[in-house]
PDB file of C-alpha atoms in Angstrom:
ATOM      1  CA  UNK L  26       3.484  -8.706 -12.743  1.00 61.00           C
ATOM      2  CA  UNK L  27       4.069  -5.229 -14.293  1.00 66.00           C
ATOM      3  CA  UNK L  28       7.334  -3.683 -12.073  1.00 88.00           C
ATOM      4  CA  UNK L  29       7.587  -0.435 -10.165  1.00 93.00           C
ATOM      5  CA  UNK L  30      11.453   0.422  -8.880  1.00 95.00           C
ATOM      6  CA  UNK L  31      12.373   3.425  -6.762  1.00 96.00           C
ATOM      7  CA  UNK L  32      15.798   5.414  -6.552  1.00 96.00           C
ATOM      8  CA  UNK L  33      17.508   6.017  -4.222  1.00 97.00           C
ATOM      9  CA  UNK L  34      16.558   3.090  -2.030  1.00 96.00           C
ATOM     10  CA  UNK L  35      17.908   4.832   1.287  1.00 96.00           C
ATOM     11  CA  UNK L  36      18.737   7.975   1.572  1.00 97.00           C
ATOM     12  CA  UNK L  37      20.172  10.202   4.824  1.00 97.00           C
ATOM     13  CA  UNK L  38      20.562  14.014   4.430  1.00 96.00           C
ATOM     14  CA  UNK L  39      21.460  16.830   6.619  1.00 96.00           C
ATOM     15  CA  UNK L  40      18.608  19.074   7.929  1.00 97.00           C
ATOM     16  CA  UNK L  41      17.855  21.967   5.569  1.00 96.00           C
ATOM     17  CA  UNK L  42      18.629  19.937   2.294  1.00 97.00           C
ATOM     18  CA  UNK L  43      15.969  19.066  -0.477  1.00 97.00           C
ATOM     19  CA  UNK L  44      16.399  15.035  -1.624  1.00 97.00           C
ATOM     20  CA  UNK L  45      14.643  13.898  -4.748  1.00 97.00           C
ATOM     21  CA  UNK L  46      12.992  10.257  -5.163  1.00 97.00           C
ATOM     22  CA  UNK L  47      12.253   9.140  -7.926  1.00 97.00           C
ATOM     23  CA  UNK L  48       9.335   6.490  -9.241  1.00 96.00           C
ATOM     24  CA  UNK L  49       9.493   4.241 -12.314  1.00 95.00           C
ATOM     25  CA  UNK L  50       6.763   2.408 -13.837  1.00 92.00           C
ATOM     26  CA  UNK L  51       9.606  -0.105 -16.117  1.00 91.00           C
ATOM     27  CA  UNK L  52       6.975  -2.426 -18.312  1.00 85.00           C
ATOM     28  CA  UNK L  53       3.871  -0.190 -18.264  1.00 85.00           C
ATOM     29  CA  UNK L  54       2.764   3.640 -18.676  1.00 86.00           C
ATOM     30  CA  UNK L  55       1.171   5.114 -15.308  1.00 86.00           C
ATOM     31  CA  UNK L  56      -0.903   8.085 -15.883  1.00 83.00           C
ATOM     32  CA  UNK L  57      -1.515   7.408 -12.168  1.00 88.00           C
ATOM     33  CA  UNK L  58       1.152   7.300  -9.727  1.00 92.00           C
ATOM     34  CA  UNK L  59       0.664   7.707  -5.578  1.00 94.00           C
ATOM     35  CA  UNK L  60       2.981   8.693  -2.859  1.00 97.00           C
ATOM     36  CA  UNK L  61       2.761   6.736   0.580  1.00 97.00           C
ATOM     37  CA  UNK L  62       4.473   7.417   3.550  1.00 97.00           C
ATOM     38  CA  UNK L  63       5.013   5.160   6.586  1.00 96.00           C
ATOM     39  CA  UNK L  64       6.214   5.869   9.664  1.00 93.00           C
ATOM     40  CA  UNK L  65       8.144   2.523  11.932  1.00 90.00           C
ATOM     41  CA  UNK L  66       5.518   0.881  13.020  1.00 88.00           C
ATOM     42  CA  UNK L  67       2.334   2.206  11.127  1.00 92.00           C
ATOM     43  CA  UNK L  68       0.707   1.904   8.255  1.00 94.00           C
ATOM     44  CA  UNK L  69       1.178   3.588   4.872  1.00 95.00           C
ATOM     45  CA  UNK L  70      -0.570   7.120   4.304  1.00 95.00           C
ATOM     46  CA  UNK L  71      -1.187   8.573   1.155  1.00 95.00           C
ATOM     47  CA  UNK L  72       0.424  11.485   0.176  1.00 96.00           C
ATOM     48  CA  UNK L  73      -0.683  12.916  -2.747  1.00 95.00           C
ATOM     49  CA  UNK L  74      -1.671  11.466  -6.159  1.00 93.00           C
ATOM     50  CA  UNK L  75       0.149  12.782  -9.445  1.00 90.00           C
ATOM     51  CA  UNK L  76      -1.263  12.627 -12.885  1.00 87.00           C
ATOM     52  CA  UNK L  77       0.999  12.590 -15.646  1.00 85.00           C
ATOM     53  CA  UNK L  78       0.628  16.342 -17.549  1.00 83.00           C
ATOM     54  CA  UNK L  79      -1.557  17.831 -14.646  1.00 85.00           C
ATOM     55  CA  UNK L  80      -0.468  18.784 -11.054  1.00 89.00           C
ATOM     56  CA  UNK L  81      -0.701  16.682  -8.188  1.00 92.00           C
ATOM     57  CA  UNK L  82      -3.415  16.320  -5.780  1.00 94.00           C
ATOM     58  CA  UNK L  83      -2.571  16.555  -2.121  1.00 96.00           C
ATOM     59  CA  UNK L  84      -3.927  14.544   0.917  1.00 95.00           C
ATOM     60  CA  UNK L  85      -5.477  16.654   4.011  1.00 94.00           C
ATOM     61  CA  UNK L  86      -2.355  18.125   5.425  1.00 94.00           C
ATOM     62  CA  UNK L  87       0.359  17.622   3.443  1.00 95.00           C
ATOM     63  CA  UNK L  88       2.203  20.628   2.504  1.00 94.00           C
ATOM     64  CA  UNK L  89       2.249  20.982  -1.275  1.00 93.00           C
ATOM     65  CA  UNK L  90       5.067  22.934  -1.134  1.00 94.00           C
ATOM     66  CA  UNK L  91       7.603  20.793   1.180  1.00 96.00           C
ATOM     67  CA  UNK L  92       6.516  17.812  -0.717  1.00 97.00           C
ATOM     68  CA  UNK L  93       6.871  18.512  -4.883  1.00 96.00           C
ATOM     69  CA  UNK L  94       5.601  16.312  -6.975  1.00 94.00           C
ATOM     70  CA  UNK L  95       6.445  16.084 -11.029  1.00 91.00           C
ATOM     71  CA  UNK L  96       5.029  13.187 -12.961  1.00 90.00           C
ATOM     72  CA  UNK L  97       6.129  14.660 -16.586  1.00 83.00           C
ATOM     73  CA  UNK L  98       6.640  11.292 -18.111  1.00 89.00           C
ATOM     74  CA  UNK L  99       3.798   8.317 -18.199  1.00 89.00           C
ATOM     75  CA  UNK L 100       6.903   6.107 -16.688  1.00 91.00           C
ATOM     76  CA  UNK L 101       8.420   8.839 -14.180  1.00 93.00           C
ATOM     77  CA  UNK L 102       7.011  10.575 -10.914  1.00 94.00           C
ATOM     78  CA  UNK L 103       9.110  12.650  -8.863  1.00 95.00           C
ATOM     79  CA  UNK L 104       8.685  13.737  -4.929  1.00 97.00           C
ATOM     80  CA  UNK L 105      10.892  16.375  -3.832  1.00 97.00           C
ATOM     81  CA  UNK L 106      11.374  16.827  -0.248  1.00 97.00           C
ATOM     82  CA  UNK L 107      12.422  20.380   0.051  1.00 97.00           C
ATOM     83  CA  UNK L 108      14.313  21.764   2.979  1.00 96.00           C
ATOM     84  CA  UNK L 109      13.995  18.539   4.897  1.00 96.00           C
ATOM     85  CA  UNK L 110      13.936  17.940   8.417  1.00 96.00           C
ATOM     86  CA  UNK L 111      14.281  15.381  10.695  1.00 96.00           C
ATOM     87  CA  UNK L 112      10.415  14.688  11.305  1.00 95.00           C
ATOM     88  CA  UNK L 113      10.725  14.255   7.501  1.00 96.00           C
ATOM     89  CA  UNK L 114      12.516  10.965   8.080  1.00 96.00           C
ATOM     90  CA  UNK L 115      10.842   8.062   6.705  1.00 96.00           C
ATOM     91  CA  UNK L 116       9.530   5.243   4.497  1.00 97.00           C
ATOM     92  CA  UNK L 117       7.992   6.828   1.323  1.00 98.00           C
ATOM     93  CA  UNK L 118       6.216   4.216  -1.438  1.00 97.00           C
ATOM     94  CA  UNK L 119       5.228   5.265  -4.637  1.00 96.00           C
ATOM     95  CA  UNK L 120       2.508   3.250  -6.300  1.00 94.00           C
ATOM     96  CA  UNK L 121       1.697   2.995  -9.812  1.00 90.00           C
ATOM     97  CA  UNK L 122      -2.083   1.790 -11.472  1.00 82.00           C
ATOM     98  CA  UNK L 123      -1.991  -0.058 -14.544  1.00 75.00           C
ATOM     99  CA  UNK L 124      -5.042  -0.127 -16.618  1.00 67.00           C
ATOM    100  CA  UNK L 125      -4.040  -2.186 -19.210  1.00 64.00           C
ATOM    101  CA  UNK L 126      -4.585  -5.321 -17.244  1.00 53.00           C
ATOM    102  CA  UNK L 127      -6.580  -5.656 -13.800  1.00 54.00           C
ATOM    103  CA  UNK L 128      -8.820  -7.258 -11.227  1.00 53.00           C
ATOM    104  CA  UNK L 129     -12.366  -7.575 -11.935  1.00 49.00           C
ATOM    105  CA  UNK L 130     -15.194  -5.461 -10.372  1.00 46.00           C
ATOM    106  CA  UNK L 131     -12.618  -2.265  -9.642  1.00 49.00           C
ATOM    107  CA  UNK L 132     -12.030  -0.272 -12.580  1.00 43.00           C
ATOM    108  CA  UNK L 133      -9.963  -3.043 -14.507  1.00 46.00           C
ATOM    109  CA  UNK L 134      -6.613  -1.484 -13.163  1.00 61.00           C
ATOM    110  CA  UNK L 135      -3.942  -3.363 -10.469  1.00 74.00           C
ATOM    111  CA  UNK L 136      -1.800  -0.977  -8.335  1.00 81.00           C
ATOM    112  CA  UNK L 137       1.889  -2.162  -7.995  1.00 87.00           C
ATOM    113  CA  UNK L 138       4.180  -0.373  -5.518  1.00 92.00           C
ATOM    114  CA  UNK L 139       8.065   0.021  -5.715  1.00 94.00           C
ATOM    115  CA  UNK L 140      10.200  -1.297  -2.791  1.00 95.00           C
ATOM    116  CA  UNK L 141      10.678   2.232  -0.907  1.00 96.00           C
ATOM    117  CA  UNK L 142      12.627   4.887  -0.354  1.00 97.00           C
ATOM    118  CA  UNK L 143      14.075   5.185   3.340  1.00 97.00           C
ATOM    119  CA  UNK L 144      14.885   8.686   3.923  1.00 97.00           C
ATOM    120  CA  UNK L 145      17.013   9.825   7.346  1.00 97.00           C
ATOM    121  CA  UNK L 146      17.274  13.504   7.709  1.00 97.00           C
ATOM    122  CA  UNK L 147      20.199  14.235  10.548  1.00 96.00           C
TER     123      UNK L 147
ATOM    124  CA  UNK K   2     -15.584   8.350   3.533  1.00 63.00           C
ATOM    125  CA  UNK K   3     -13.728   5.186   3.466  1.00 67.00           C
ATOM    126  CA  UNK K   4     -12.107   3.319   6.278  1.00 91.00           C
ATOM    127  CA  UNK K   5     -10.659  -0.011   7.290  1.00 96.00           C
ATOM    128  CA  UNK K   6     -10.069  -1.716  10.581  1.00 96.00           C
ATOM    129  CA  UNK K   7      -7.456  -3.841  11.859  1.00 97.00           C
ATOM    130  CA  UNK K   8      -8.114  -4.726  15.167  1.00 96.00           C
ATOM    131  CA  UNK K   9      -5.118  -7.473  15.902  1.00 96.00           C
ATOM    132  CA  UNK K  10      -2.134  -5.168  16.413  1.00 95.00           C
ATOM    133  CA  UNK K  11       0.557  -8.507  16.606  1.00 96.00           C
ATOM    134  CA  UNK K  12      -0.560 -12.299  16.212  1.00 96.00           C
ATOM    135  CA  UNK K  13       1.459 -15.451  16.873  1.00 97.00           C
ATOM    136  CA  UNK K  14       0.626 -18.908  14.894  1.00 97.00           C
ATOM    137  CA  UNK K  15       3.003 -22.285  15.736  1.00 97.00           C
ATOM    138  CA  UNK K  16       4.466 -23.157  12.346  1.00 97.00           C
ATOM    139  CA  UNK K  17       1.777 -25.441   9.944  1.00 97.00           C
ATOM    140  CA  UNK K  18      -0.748 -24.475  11.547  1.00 98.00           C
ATOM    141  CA  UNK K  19      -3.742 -21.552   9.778  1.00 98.00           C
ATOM    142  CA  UNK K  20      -4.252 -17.939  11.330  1.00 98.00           C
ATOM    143  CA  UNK K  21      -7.019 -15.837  10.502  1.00 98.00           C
ATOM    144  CA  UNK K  22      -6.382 -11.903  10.092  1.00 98.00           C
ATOM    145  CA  UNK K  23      -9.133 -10.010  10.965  1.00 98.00           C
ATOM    146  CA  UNK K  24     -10.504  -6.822   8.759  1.00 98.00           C
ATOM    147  CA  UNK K  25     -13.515  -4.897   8.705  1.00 97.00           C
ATOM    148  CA  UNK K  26     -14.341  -1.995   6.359  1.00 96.00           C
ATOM    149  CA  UNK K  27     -16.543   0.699   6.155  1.00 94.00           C
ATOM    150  CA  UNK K  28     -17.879   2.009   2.843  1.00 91.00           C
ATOM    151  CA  UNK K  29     -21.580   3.181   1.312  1.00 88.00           C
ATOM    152  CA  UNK K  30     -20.339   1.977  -1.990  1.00 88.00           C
ATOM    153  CA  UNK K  31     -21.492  -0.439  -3.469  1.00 89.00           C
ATOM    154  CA  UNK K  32     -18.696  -1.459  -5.811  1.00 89.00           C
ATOM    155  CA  UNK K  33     -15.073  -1.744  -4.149  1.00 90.00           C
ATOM    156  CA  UNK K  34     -12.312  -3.768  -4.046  1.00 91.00           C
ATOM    157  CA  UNK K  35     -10.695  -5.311  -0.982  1.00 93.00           C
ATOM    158  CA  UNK K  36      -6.838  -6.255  -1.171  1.00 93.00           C
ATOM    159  CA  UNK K  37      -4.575  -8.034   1.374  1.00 95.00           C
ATOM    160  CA  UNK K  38      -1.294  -6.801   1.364  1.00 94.00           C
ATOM    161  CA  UNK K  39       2.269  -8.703   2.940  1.00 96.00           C
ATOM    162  CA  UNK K  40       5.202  -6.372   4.124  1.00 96.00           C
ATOM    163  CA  UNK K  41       8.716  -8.056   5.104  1.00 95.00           C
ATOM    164  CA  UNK K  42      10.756  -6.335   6.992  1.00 93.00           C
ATOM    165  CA  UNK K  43      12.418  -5.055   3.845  1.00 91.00           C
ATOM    166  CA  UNK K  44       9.925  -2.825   3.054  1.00 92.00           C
ATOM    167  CA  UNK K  45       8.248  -3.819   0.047  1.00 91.00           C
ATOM    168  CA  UNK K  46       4.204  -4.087  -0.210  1.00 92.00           C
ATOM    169  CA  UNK K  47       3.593  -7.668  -1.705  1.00 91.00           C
ATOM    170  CA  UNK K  48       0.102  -8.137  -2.763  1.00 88.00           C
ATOM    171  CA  UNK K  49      -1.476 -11.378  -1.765  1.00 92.00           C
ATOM    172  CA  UNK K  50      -4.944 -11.378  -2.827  1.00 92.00           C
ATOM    173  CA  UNK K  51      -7.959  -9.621  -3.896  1.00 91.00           C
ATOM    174  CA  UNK K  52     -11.738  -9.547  -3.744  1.00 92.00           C
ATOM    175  CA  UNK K  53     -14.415  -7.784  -5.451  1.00 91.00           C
ATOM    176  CA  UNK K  54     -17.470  -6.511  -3.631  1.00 91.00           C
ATOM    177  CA  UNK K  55     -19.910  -8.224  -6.357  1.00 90.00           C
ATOM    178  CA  UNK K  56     -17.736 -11.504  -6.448  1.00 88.00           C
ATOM    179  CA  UNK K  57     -20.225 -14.304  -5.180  1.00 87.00           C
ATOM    180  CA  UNK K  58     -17.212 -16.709  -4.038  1.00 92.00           C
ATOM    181  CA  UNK K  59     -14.396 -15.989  -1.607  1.00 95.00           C
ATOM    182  CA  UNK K  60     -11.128 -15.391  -3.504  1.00 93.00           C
ATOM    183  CA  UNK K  61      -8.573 -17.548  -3.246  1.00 94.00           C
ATOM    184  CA  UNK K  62      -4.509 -17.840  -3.875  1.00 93.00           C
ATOM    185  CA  UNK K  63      -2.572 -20.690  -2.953  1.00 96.00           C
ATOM    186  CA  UNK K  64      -2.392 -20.623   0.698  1.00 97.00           C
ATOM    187  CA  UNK K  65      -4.305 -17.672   1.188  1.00 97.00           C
ATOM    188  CA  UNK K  66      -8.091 -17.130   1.197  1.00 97.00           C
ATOM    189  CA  UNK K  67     -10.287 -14.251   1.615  1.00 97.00           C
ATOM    190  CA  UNK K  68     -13.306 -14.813   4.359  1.00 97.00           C
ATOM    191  CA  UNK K  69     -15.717 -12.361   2.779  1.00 96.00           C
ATOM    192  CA  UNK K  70     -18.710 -11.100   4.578  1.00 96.00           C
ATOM    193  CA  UNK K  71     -20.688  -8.069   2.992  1.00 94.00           C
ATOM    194  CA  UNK K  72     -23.351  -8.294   5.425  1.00 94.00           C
ATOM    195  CA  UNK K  73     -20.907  -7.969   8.285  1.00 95.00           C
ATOM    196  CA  UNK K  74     -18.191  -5.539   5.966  1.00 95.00           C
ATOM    197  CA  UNK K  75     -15.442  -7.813   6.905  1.00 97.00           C
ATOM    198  CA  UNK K  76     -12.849  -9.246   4.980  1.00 97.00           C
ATOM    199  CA  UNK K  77     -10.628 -11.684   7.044  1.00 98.00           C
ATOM    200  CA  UNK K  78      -7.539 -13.060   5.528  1.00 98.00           C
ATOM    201  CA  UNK K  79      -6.596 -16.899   6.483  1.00 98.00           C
ATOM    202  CA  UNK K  80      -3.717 -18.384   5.764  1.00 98.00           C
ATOM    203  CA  UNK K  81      -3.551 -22.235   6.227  1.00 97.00           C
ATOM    204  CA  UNK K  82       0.018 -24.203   7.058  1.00 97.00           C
ATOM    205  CA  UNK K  83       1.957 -20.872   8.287  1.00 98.00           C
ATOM    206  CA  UNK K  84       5.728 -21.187   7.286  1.00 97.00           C
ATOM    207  CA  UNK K  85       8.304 -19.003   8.871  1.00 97.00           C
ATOM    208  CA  UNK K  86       8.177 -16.582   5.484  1.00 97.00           C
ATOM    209  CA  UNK K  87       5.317 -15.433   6.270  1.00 98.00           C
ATOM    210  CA  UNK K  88       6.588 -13.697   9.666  1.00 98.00           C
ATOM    211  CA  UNK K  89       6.070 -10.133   8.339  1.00 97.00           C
ATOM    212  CA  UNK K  90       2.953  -7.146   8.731  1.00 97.00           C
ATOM    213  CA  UNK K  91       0.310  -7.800   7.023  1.00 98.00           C
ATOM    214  CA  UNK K  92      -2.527  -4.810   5.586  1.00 97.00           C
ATOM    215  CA  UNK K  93      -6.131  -5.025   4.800  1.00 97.00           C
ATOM    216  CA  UNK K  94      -6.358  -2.368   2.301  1.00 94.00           C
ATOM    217  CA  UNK K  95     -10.020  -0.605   0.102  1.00 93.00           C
ATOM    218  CA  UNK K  96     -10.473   1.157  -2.929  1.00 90.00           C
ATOM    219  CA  UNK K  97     -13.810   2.301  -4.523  1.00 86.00           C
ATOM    220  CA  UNK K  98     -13.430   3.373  -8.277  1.00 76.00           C
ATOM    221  CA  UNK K  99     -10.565   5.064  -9.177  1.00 75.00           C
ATOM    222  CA  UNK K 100      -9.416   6.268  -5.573  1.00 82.00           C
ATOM    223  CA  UNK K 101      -6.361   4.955  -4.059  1.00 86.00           C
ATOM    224  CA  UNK K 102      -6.010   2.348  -2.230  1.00 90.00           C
ATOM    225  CA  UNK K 103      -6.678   2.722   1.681  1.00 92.00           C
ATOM    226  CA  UNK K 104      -4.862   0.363   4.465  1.00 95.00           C
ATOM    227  CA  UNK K 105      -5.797  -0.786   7.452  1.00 96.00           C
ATOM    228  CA  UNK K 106      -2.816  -0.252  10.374  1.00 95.00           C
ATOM    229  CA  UNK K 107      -1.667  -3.638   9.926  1.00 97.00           C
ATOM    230  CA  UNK K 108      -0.970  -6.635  11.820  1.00 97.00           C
ATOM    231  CA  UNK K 109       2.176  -7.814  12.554  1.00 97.00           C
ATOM    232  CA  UNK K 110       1.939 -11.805  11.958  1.00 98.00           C
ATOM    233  CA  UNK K 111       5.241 -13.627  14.128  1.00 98.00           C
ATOM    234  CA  UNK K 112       5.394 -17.730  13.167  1.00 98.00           C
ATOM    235  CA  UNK K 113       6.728 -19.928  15.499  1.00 97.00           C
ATOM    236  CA  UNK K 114       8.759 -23.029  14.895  1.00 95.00           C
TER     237      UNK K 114
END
């Protein structure tokens, strides 16, 4: 199946620093990419959705403007956590659709995810 | 709005033997598509196995089937002759269209020897 890979794969910060992760779709183009985060424990909540070209669309209560997202490649989205702090701290998954192949019945499009970003803000 | 339901926070299965996961789902779509989803502890979201909402048959892949039940909106996962590998969460996820995919809050799936 099509490959999604992340970078960094952990990260740890000090409070009051902005940390970039970034997404790569390797064997497809994603117009569509998705942000998930997941606290220990719990399951994964989108984020926001970025469209290559156009600006991101953010889930009920996430702060567009602690979390930055740039998807200005059909291979590359971006999140920027901006002034992070340590309630910032953890999983984030980026997901990427690919039309060109999919599973019947659902828009013709499979969503592959990238093995995570762990981010620890001291 | 959508929404899906997990309600077996932790299950334990003795090793060979099958475990159903239970998921229900709440939609008034009437074309979606229901995933099962495997996390390790690692981290990484391996998909398992999908079914669509007009699909007459229940999906299967290897060891794992999909128990699909419109009438009842549930979507159990079963996996027959557990092996240790598949110790790990384990989320019932929707999508409808072109949203993103929804999960469930898991469950975390512990095989015993």
């Amino acid at each position: 199946g099509a490959v999604v890979s992340q970078h960094p794969s952990w990260v740890i910060c000090k409070s009051g620093t902005s940390v970039k992760i970034e997404c790569r779709s390797l064997d497809f183009q994603a117009t569509t990419m998705f942000w998930y985060r997941q606290f220990p424990k719990q399951s994964l909540m989108l984020m926001a959705t970025s469209n290559e070209g156009s600006k991101a669309t953010y889930e009920q209560g996430v702060e567009k403007d602690k979390f930055l997202i740039n998807h200005a490649s059909l291979t590359l989205s971006t999140l920027t956590v901006t002034s992070a702090h340590p309630e910032d701290s953890s999983f984030y998954i980026c997901s990427a659709r690919d039309f060109r192949a999919g599973l019947a019945g659902v828009g013709g499009d499979t969503q592959y995810f990238g093995p995570g970003t762990r981010l620890t803000v001291l | 709005a959508q929404k899906i339901t997990q309600t077996q926070p932790g299950m334990f299965v003795q090793e060979k033997e099958a475990v159903t996961l239970d998921c229900t789902y709440d939609t008034s779509d009437q074309s979606y598509g229901l995933f099962w989803y495997k996390q390790p502890s690692s981290g990484e979201m391996i998909f398992l196995i999908y079914q669509g909402s007009y699909d007459e048959q229940n999906a299967t892949e290897g060891r794992y089937s999909l128990n699909f039940q419109k009438a009842r909106k549930s979507a159990n996962l079963v996996i027959s002759a557990s092996q240790l590998g598949d110790s790990a969460m384990y989320f019932c996820a929707m999508r409808q269209g072109n949203t993103p995919l929804v999960f469930g809050k898991g469950t975390r799936l512990s095989v015993i020897a």
